[in-house]
Short mmCIF file of C-alpha atoms in Angstrom, two decimals:
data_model
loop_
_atom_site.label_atom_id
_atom_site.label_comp_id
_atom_site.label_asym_id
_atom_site.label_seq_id
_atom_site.Cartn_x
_atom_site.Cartn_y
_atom_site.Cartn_z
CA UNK P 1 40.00 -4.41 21.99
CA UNK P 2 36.90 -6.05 20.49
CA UNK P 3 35.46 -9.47 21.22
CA UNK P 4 33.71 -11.82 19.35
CA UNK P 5 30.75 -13.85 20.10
CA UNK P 6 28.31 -15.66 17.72
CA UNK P 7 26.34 -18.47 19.67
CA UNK P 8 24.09 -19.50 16.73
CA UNK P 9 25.30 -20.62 13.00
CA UNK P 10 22.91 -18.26 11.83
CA UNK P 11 22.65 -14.97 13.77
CA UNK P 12 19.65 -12.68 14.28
CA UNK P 13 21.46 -9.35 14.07
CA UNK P 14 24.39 -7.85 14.22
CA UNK P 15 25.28 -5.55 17.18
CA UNK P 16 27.92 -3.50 18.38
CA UNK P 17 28.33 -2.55 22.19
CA UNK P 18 30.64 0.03 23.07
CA UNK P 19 31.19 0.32 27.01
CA UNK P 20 34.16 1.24 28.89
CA UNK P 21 32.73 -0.46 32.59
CA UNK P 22 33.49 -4.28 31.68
CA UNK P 23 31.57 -6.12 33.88
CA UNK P 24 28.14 -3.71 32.04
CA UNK P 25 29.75 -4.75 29.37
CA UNK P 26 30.19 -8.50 29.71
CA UNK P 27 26.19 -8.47 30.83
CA UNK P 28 25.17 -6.82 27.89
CA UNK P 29 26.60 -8.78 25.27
CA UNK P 30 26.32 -12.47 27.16
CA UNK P 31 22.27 -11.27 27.23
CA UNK P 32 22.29 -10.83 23.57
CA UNK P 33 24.19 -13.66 22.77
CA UNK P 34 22.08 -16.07 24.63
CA UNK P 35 19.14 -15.18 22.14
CA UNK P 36 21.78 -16.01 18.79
CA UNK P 37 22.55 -12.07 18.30
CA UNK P 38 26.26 -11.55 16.94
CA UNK P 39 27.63 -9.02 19.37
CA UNK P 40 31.20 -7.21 18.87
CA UNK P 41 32.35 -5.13 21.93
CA UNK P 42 35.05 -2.38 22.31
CA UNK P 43 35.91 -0.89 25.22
CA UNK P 44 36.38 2.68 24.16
CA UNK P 45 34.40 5.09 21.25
CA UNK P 46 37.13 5.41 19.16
CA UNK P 47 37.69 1.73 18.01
CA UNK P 48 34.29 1.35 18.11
CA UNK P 49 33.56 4.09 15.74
CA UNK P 50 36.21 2.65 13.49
CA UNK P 51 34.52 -0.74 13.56
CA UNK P 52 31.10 0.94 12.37
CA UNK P 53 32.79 2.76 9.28
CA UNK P 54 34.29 -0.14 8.21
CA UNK P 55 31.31 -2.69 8.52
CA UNK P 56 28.01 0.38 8.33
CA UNK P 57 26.31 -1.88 5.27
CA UNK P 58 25.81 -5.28 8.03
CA UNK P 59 25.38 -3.59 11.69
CA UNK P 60 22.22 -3.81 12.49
CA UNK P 61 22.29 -1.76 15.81
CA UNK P 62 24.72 0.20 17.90
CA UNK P 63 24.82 0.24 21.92
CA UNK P 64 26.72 2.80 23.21
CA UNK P 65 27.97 4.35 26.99
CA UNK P 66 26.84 7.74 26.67
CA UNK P 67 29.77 9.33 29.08
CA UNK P 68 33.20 7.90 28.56
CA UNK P 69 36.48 8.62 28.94
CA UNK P 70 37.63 10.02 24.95
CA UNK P 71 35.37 9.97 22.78
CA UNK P 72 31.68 9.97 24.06
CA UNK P 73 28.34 8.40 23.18
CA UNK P 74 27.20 11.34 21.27
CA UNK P 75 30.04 11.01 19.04
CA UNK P 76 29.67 7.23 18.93
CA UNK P 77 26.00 8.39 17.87
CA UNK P 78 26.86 11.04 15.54
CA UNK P 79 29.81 9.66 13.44
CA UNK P 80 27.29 6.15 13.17
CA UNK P 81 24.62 7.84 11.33
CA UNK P 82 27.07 9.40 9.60
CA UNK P 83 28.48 5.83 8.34
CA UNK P 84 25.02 4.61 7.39
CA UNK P 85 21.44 6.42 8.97
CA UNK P 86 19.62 3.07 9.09
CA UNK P 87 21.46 1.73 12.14
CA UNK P 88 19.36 1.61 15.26
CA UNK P 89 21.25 3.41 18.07
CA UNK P 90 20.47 2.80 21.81
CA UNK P 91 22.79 4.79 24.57
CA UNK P 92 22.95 3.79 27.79
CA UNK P 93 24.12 6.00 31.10
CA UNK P 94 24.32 5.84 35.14
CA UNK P 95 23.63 10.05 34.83
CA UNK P 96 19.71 9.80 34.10
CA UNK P 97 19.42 13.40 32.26
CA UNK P 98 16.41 14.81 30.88
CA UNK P 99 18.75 17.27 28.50
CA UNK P 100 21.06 14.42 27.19
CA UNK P 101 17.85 12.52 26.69
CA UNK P 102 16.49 15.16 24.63
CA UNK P 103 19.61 16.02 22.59
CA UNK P 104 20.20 12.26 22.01
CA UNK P 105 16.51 12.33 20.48
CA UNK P 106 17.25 15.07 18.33
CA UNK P 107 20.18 13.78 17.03
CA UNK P 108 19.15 10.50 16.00
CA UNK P 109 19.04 8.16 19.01
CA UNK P 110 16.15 5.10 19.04
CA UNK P 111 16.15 4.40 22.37
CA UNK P 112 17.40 5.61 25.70
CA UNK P 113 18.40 3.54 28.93
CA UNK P 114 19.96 4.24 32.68
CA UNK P 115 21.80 1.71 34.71
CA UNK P 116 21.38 -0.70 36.39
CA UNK P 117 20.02 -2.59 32.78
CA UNK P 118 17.11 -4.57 33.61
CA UNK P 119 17.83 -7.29 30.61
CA UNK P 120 14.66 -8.68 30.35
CA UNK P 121 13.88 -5.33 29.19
CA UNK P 122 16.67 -4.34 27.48
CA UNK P 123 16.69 -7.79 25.60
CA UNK P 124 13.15 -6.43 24.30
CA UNK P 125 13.73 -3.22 23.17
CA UNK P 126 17.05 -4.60 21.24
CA UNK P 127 14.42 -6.95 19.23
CA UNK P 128 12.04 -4.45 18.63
CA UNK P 129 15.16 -1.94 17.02
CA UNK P 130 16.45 -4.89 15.08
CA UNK P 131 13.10 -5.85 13.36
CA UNK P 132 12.69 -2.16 12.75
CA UNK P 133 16.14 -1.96 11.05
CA UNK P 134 15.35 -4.83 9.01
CA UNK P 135 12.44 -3.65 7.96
CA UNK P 136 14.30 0.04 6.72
CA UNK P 137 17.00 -2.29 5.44
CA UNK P 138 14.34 -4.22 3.08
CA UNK P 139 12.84 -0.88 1.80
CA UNK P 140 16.57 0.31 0.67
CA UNK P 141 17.56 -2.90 -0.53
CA UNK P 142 14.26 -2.29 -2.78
CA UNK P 143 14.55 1.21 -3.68
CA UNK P 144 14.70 0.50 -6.93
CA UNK P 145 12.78 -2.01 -7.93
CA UNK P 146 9.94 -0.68 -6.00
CA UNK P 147 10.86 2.81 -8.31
CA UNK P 148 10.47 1.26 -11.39
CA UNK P 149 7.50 -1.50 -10.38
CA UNK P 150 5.48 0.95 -8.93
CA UNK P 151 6.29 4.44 -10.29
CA UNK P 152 5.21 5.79 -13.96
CA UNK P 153 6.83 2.91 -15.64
CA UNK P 154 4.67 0.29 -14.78
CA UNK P 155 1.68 2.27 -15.33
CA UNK P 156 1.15 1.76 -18.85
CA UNK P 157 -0.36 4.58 -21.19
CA UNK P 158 0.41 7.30 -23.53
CA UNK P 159 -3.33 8.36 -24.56
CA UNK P 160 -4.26 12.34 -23.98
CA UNK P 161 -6.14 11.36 -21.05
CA UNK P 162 -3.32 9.54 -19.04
CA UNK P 163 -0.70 11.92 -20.21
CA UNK P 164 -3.19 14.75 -18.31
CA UNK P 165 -3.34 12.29 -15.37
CA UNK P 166 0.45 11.62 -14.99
CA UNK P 167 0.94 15.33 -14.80
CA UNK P 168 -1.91 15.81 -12.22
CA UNK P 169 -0.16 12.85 -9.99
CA UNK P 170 3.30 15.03 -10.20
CA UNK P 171 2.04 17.58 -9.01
CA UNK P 172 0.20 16.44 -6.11
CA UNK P 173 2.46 13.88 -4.86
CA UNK P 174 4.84 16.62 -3.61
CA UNK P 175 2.18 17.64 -1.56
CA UNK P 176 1.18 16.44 1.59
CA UNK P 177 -2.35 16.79 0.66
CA UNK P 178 -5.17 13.82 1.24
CA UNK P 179 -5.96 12.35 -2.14
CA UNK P 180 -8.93 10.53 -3.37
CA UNK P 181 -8.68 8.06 -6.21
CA UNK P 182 -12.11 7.36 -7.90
CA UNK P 183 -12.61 4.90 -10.62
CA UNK P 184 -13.94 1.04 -11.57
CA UNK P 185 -12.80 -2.09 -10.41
CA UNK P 186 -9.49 -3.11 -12.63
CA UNK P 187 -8.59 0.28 -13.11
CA UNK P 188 -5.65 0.08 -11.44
CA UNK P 189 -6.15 2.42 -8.52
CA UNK P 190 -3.30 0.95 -5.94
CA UNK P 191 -1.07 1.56 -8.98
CA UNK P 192 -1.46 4.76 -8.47
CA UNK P 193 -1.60 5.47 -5.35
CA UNK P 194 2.25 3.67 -5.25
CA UNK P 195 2.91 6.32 -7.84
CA UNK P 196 2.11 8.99 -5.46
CA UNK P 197 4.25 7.55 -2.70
CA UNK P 198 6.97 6.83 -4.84
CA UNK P 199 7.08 10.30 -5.88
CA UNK P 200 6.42 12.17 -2.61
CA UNK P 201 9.03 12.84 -0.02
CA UNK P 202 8.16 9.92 1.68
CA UNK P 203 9.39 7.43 -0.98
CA UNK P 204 11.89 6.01 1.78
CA UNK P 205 9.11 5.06 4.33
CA UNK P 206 6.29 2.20 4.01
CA UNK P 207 3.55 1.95 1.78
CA UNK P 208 1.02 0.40 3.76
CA UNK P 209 -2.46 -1.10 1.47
CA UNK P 210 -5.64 -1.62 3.72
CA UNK P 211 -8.50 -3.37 1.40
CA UNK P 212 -11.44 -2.30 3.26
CA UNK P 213 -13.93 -4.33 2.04
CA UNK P 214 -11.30 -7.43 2.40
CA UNK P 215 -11.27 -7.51 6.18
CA UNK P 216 -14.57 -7.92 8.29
CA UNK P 217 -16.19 -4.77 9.64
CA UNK P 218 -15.59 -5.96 12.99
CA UNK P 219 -11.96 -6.70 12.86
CA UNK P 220 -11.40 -3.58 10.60
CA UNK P 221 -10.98 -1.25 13.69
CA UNK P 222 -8.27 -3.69 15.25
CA UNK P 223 -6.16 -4.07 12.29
CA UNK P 224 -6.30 -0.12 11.45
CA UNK P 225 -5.77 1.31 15.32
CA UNK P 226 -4.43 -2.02 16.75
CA UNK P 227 -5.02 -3.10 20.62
CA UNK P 228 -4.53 -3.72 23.65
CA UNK P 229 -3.69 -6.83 25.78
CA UNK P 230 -7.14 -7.92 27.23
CA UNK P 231 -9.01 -5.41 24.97
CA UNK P 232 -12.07 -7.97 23.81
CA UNK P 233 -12.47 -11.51 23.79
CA UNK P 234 -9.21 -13.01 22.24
CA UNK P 235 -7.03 -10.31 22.42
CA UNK P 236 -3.92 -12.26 24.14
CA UNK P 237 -1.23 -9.68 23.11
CA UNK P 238 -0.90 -6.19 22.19
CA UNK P 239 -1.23 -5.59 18.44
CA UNK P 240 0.57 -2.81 16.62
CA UNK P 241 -2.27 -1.57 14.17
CA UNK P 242 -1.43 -0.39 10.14
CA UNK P 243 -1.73 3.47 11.16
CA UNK P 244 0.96 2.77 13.79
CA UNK P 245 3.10 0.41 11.60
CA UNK P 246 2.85 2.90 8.82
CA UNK P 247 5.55 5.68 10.74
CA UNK P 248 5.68 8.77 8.67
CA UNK P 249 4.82 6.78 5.33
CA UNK P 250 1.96 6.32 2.97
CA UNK P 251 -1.84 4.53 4.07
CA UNK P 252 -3.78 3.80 1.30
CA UNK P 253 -7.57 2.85 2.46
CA UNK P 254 -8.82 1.49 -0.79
CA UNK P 255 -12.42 0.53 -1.16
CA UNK P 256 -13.15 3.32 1.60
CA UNK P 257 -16.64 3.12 0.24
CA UNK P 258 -17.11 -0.16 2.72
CA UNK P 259 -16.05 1.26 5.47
CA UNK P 260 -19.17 1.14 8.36
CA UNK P 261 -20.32 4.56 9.56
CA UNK P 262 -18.94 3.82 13.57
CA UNK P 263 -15.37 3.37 11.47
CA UNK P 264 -15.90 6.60 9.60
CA UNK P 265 -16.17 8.62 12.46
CA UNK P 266 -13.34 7.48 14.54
CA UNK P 267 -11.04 7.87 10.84
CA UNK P 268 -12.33 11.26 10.67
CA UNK P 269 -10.85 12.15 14.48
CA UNK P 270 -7.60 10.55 12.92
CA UNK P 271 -7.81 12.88 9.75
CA UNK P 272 -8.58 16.07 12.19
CA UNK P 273 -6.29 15.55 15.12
CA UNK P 274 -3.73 12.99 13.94
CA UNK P 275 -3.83 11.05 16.80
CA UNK P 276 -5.73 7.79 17.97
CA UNK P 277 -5.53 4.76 20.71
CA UNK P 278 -5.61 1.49 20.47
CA UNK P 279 -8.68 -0.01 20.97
CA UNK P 280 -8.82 -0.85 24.95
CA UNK P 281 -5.97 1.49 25.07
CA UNK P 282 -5.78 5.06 26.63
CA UNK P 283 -2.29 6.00 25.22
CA UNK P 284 -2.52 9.18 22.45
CA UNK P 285 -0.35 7.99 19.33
CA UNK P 286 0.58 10.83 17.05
CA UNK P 287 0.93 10.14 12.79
CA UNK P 288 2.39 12.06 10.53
CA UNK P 289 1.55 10.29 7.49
CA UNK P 290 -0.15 10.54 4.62
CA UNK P 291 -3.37 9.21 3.53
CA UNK P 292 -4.43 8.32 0.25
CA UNK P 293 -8.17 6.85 -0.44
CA UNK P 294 -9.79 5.11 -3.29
CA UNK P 295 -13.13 3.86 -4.25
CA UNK P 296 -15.40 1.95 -7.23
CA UNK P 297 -18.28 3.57 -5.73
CA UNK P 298 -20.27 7.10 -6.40
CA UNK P 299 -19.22 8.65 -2.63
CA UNK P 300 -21.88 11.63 -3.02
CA UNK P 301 -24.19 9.19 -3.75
CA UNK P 302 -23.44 7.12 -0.53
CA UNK P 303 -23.99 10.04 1.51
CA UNK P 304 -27.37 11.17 -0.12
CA UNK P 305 -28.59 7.71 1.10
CA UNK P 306 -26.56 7.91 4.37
CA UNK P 307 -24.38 5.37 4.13
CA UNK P 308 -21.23 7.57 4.15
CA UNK P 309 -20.51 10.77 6.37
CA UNK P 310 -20.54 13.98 4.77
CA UNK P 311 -18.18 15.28 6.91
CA UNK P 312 -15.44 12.59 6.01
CA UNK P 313 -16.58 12.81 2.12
CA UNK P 314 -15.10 16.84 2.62
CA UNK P 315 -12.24 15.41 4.72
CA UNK P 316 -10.78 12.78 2.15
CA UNK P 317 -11.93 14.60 -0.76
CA UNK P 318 -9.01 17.23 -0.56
CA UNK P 319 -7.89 16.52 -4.31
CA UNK P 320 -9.66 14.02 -6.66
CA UNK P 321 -8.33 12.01 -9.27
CA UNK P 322 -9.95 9.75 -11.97
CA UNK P 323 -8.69 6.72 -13.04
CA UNK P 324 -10.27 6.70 -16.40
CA UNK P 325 -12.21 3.03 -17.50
CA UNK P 326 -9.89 0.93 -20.64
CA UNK P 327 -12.85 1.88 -22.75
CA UNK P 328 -12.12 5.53 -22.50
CA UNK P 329 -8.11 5.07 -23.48
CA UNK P 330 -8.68 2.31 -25.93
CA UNK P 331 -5.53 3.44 -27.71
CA UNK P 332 -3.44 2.29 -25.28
CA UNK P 333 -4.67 -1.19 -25.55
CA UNK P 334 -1.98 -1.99 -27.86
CA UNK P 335 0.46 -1.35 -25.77
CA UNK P 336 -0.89 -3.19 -22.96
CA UNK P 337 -0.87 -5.76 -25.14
CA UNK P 338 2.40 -5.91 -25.99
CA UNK P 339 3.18 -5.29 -22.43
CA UNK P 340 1.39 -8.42 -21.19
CA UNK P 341 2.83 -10.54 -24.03
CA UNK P 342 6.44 -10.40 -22.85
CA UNK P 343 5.37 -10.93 -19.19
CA UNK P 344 3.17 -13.87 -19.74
CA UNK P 345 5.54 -15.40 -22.11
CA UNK P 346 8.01 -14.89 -19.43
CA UNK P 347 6.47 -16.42 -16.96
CA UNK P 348 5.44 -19.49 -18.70
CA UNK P 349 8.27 -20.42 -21.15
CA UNK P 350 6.23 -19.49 -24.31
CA UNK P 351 7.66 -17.57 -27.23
CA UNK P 352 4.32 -16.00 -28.87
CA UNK P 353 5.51 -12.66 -30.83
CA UNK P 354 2.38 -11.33 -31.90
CA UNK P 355 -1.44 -10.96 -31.83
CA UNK P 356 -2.45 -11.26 -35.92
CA UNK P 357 -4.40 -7.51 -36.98
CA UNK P 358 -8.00 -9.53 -36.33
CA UNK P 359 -7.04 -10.30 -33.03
CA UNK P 360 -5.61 -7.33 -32.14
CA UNK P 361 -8.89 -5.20 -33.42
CA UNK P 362 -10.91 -6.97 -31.89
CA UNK P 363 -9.25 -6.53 -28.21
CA UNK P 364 -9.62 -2.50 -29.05
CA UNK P 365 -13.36 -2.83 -30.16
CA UNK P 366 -14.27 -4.53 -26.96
CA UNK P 367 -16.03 -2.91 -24.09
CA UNK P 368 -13.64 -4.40 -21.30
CA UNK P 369 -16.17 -4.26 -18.33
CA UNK P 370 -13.00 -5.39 -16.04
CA UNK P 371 -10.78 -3.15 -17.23
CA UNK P 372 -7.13 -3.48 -17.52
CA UNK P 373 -7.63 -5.96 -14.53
CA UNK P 374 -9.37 -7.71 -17.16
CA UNK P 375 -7.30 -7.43 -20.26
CA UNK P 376 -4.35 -9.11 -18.29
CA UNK P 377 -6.44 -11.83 -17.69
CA UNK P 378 -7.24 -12.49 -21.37
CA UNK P 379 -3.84 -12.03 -22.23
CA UNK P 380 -2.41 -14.69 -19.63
CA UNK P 381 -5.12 -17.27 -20.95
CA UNK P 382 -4.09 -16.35 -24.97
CA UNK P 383 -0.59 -16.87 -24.04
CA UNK P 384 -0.93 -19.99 -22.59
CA UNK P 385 -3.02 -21.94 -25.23
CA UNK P 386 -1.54 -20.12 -27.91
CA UNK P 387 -0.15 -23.29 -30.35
CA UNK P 388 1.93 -21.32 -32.68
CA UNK P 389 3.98 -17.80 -32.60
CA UNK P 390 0.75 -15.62 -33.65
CA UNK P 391 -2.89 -15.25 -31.17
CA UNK P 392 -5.53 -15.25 -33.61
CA UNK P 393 -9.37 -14.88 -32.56
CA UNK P 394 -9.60 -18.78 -32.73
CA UNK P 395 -7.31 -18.58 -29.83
CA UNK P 396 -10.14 -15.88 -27.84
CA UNK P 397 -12.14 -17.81 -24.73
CA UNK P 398 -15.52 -18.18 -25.58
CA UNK P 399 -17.28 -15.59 -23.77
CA UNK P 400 -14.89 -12.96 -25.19
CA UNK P 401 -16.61 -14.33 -28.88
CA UNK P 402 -19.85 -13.78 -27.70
CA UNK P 403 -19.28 -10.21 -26.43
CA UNK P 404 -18.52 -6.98 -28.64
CA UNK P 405 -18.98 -3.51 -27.83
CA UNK P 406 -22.54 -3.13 -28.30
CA UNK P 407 -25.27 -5.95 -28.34
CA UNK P 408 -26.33 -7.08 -31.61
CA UNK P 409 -29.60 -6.80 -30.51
CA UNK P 410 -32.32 -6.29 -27.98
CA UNK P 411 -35.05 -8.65 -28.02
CA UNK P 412 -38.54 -6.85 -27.53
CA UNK P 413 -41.85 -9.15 -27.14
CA UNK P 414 -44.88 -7.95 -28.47
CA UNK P 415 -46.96 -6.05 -26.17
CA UNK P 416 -44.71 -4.56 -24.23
CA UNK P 417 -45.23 -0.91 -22.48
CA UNK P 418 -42.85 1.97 -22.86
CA UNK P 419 -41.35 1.63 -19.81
CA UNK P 420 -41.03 -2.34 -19.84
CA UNK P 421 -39.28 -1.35 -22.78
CA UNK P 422 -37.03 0.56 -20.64
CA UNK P 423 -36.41 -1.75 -18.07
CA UNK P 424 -35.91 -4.36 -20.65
CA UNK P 425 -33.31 -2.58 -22.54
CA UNK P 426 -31.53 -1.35 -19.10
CA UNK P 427 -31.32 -4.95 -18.21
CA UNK P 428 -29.85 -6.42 -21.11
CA UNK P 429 -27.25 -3.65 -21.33
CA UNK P 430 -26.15 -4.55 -17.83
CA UNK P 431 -25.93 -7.88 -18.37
CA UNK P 432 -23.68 -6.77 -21.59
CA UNK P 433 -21.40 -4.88 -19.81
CA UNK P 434 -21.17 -7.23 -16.85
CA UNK P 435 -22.94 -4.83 -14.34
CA UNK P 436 -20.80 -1.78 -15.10
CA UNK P 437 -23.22 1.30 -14.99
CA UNK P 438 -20.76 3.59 -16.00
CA UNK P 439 -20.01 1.83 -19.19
CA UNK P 440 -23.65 0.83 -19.71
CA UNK P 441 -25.18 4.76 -18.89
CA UNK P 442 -22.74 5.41 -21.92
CA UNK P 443 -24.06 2.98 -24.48
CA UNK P 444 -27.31 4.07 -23.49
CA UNK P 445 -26.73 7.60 -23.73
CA UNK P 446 -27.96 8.90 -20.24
CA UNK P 447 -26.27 10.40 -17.11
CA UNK P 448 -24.92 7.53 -14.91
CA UNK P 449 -26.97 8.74 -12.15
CA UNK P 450 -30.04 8.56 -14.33
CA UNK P 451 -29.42 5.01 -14.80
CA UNK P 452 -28.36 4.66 -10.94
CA UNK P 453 -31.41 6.05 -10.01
CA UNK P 454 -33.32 3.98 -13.00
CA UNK P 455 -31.74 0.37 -11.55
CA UNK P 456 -32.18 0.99 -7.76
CA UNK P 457 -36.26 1.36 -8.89
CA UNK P 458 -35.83 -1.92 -10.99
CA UNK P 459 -33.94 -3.60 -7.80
CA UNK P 460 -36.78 -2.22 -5.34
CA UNK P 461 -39.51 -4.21 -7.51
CA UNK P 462 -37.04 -7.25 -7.09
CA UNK P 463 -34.88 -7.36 -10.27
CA UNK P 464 -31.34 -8.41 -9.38
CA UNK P 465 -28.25 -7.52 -11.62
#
């Protein structure tokens, strides 16, 4: 027979106890309901198990006797992951067994407790299995959307060169392979590392982003290996770190390029052994997931000048792939155009159908320093102060006026030596392409570590860019 007890308007999870000692039974589920849990019990496995087929989609987590009379826990715990894998399972037992531990493991189980139930702690570990099963719950409920967001179909582009990287991402994200993603800022890198995710066997687990160069150096190593209670000044709690939170998903260290050289070598233990503690911990935690990298800067570069291991560079550099710059696919500009048109009017009530042919060539013909990053950003502003149905170029921002693909001109004063004449066209090509040396060592015609080499001489003699 099952009971019913919901001590909050608004419960915090949904849980099923099946128990056949009633007094264990009455304990467990007056603990849960004092912290607003909805708790149905049942006495024996088989109503129990017909409970859980009939409501799988809303239980949250399963508590189950492992030896009763009938049917036992192990069926309980079978026939529920049967009737939907995301609920949590914990069984409970007076025989402490080291085999029925184990097979419960193997067969599914999230947790494992002997009687006599100390409910302080059994109250914890029921929170930490509910949040968990949220969190799995979100990433179904999301399966979907998160497919078509962050697979192929929002990555717009049908030029030779993305049609050769699309093929290149299928065939590596069925690997479990380290990948590095190297391109410019606005390239959409993160876009493609989702891609890879969303494609790889691990599609169901999380995709955890770390921004590198977003969180101080000296937090960094807290929020990627998490800590310990009393671990450095501050450190009230224990924190669960993104490598830990990630499970057997995707981490994507973008901007890896930041990352200080005492961080480098503790990621490159992680890459080797798959393992790590917590800082001010001593507890091994093993990973098994993948890692995908990305960076805006020239890696070989930073470890000529000794800013980045060599060691890691070989680590993380298993299979490389370039996100190309707009101004190398400048035939798919179009059709980000059209694609930002229909958000942007979208999202702010405008009906604009078209960019007039002026417009739109002069979008292609600029150099897009930002990239797509960029583009979207132009867009959003045309849409909004659009006045008619049509974007013309009276509609462009100014600076976008001002800027085409190549300068109009270079301005040389008289006297000036052969290699002022260098450094003076180098810095006005910069400043045209808004700092971007790869775009700039193009319109200039030389190797981009030519002009790498060429600006870090300039910046030594105090020119700033």
């Amino acid at each position: 027979m099952a009971k019913h007890l919901n001590t909050t308007e608004e419960s915090m999870g949904q849980v099923v106890i099946i128990e056949d000692e009633s007094e264990s039974r009455k304990a467990m589920r007056l603990a849960l309901a004092k912290k607003g849990y909805h708790v149905e019990d049942f006495n024996d496995g088989a109503a129990g198990i017909e409970h859980i087929r009939r409501h799988s989609g809303d239980i949250d987590l399963v508590i189950t006797d492992l030896r009763m009379p009938g049917t036992d826990g192990l069926t309980v715990l079978r026939e529920t992951k049967k009737a939907n894998e995301e609920i949590g399972i914990i069984l409970v037992t007076a025989f402490a067994s080291v085999d029925s531990a184990v097979e419960a493991m193997k067969l599914g189980a999230d947790d494992y407790l002997t009687k006599p139930i100390d409910l302080y702690e059994f109250r914890a570990r029921v929170s930490k299995l509910i949040t968990n099963t949220s969190l799995n719950r979100e990433v179904a409920m999301l399966q979907s959307r998160l497919d078509k967001q962050y697979g192929f179909e929002n990555i717009i582009g049908k030029s030779a060169v993305m049609e050769r990287l699309f093929e290149k991402v299928r065939v590596v994200a069925g690997t479990n392979a380290n990948v590095l993603l190297l391109g410019e800022s606005g390239t959409g890198k993160e876009l493609f590392a989702n891609a890879l995710h969303q494609h790889s066997q691990k599609k169901g687990q999380r995709f955890l982003p770390i921004n590198c160069a977003a969180i101080p150096s000296e937090i960094l190593e807290s929020e990627l290996f998490g800590h310990e209670r009393g671990a450095f000044t501050g450190a009230v709690t224990r924190k669960i770190g993104k490598f830990e939170l990630a499970g057997n998903g995707t981490i994507f260290l973008d901007e890896i390029g930041d990352m200080n050289l005492d961080l480098q070598a503790k990621l490159l233990r992680v890459l080797e052994n798959r393992e790590f503690t917590r800082v001010g911990g001593s507890d091994m935690i093993r990973i098994q997931s993948r890692f995908v990298f990305a960076t805006n800067r020239n890696l070989m570069e930073e470890v000529r000048e000794g800013r980045f291991r060599e060691d890691l560079y070989y680590r993380i550099n298993v299979v490389t792939l370039q996100i190309p710059p707009l101004w190398q696919r400048k035939e798919d500009i179009p059709l980000l155009v059209k694609h930002f048109l229909g958000r942007f009017n979208e999202d702010h009530g405008k009906s604009v159908k078209e960019l007039d042919p002026a417009a739109m060539k002069a979008l292609c013909a600029y150099a897009w320093p930002g990239n797509i990053r960029e583009l979207r950003n132009v867009m959003e502003h045309l849409v909004i102060f659009c006045k008619g149905d049509r974007i013309t170029r009276e509609d462009f921002p100014e600076y976008l006026e001002q800027r085409e693909d190549r300068p109009r001109s270079v301005t040389i004063p008289v006297g000036m030596t052969m290699g002022q004449l260098e450094q003076e066209a180098i810095r006005q090509m910069m400043a045209h392409c808004g700092n971007n040396k790869t775009r700039a060592a193009e319109l200039l015609d030389i190797s981009l570590r030519t002009l790498q080499r060429k600006v870090k001489e300039m910046e030594e003699q105090g020119e700033t860019f």
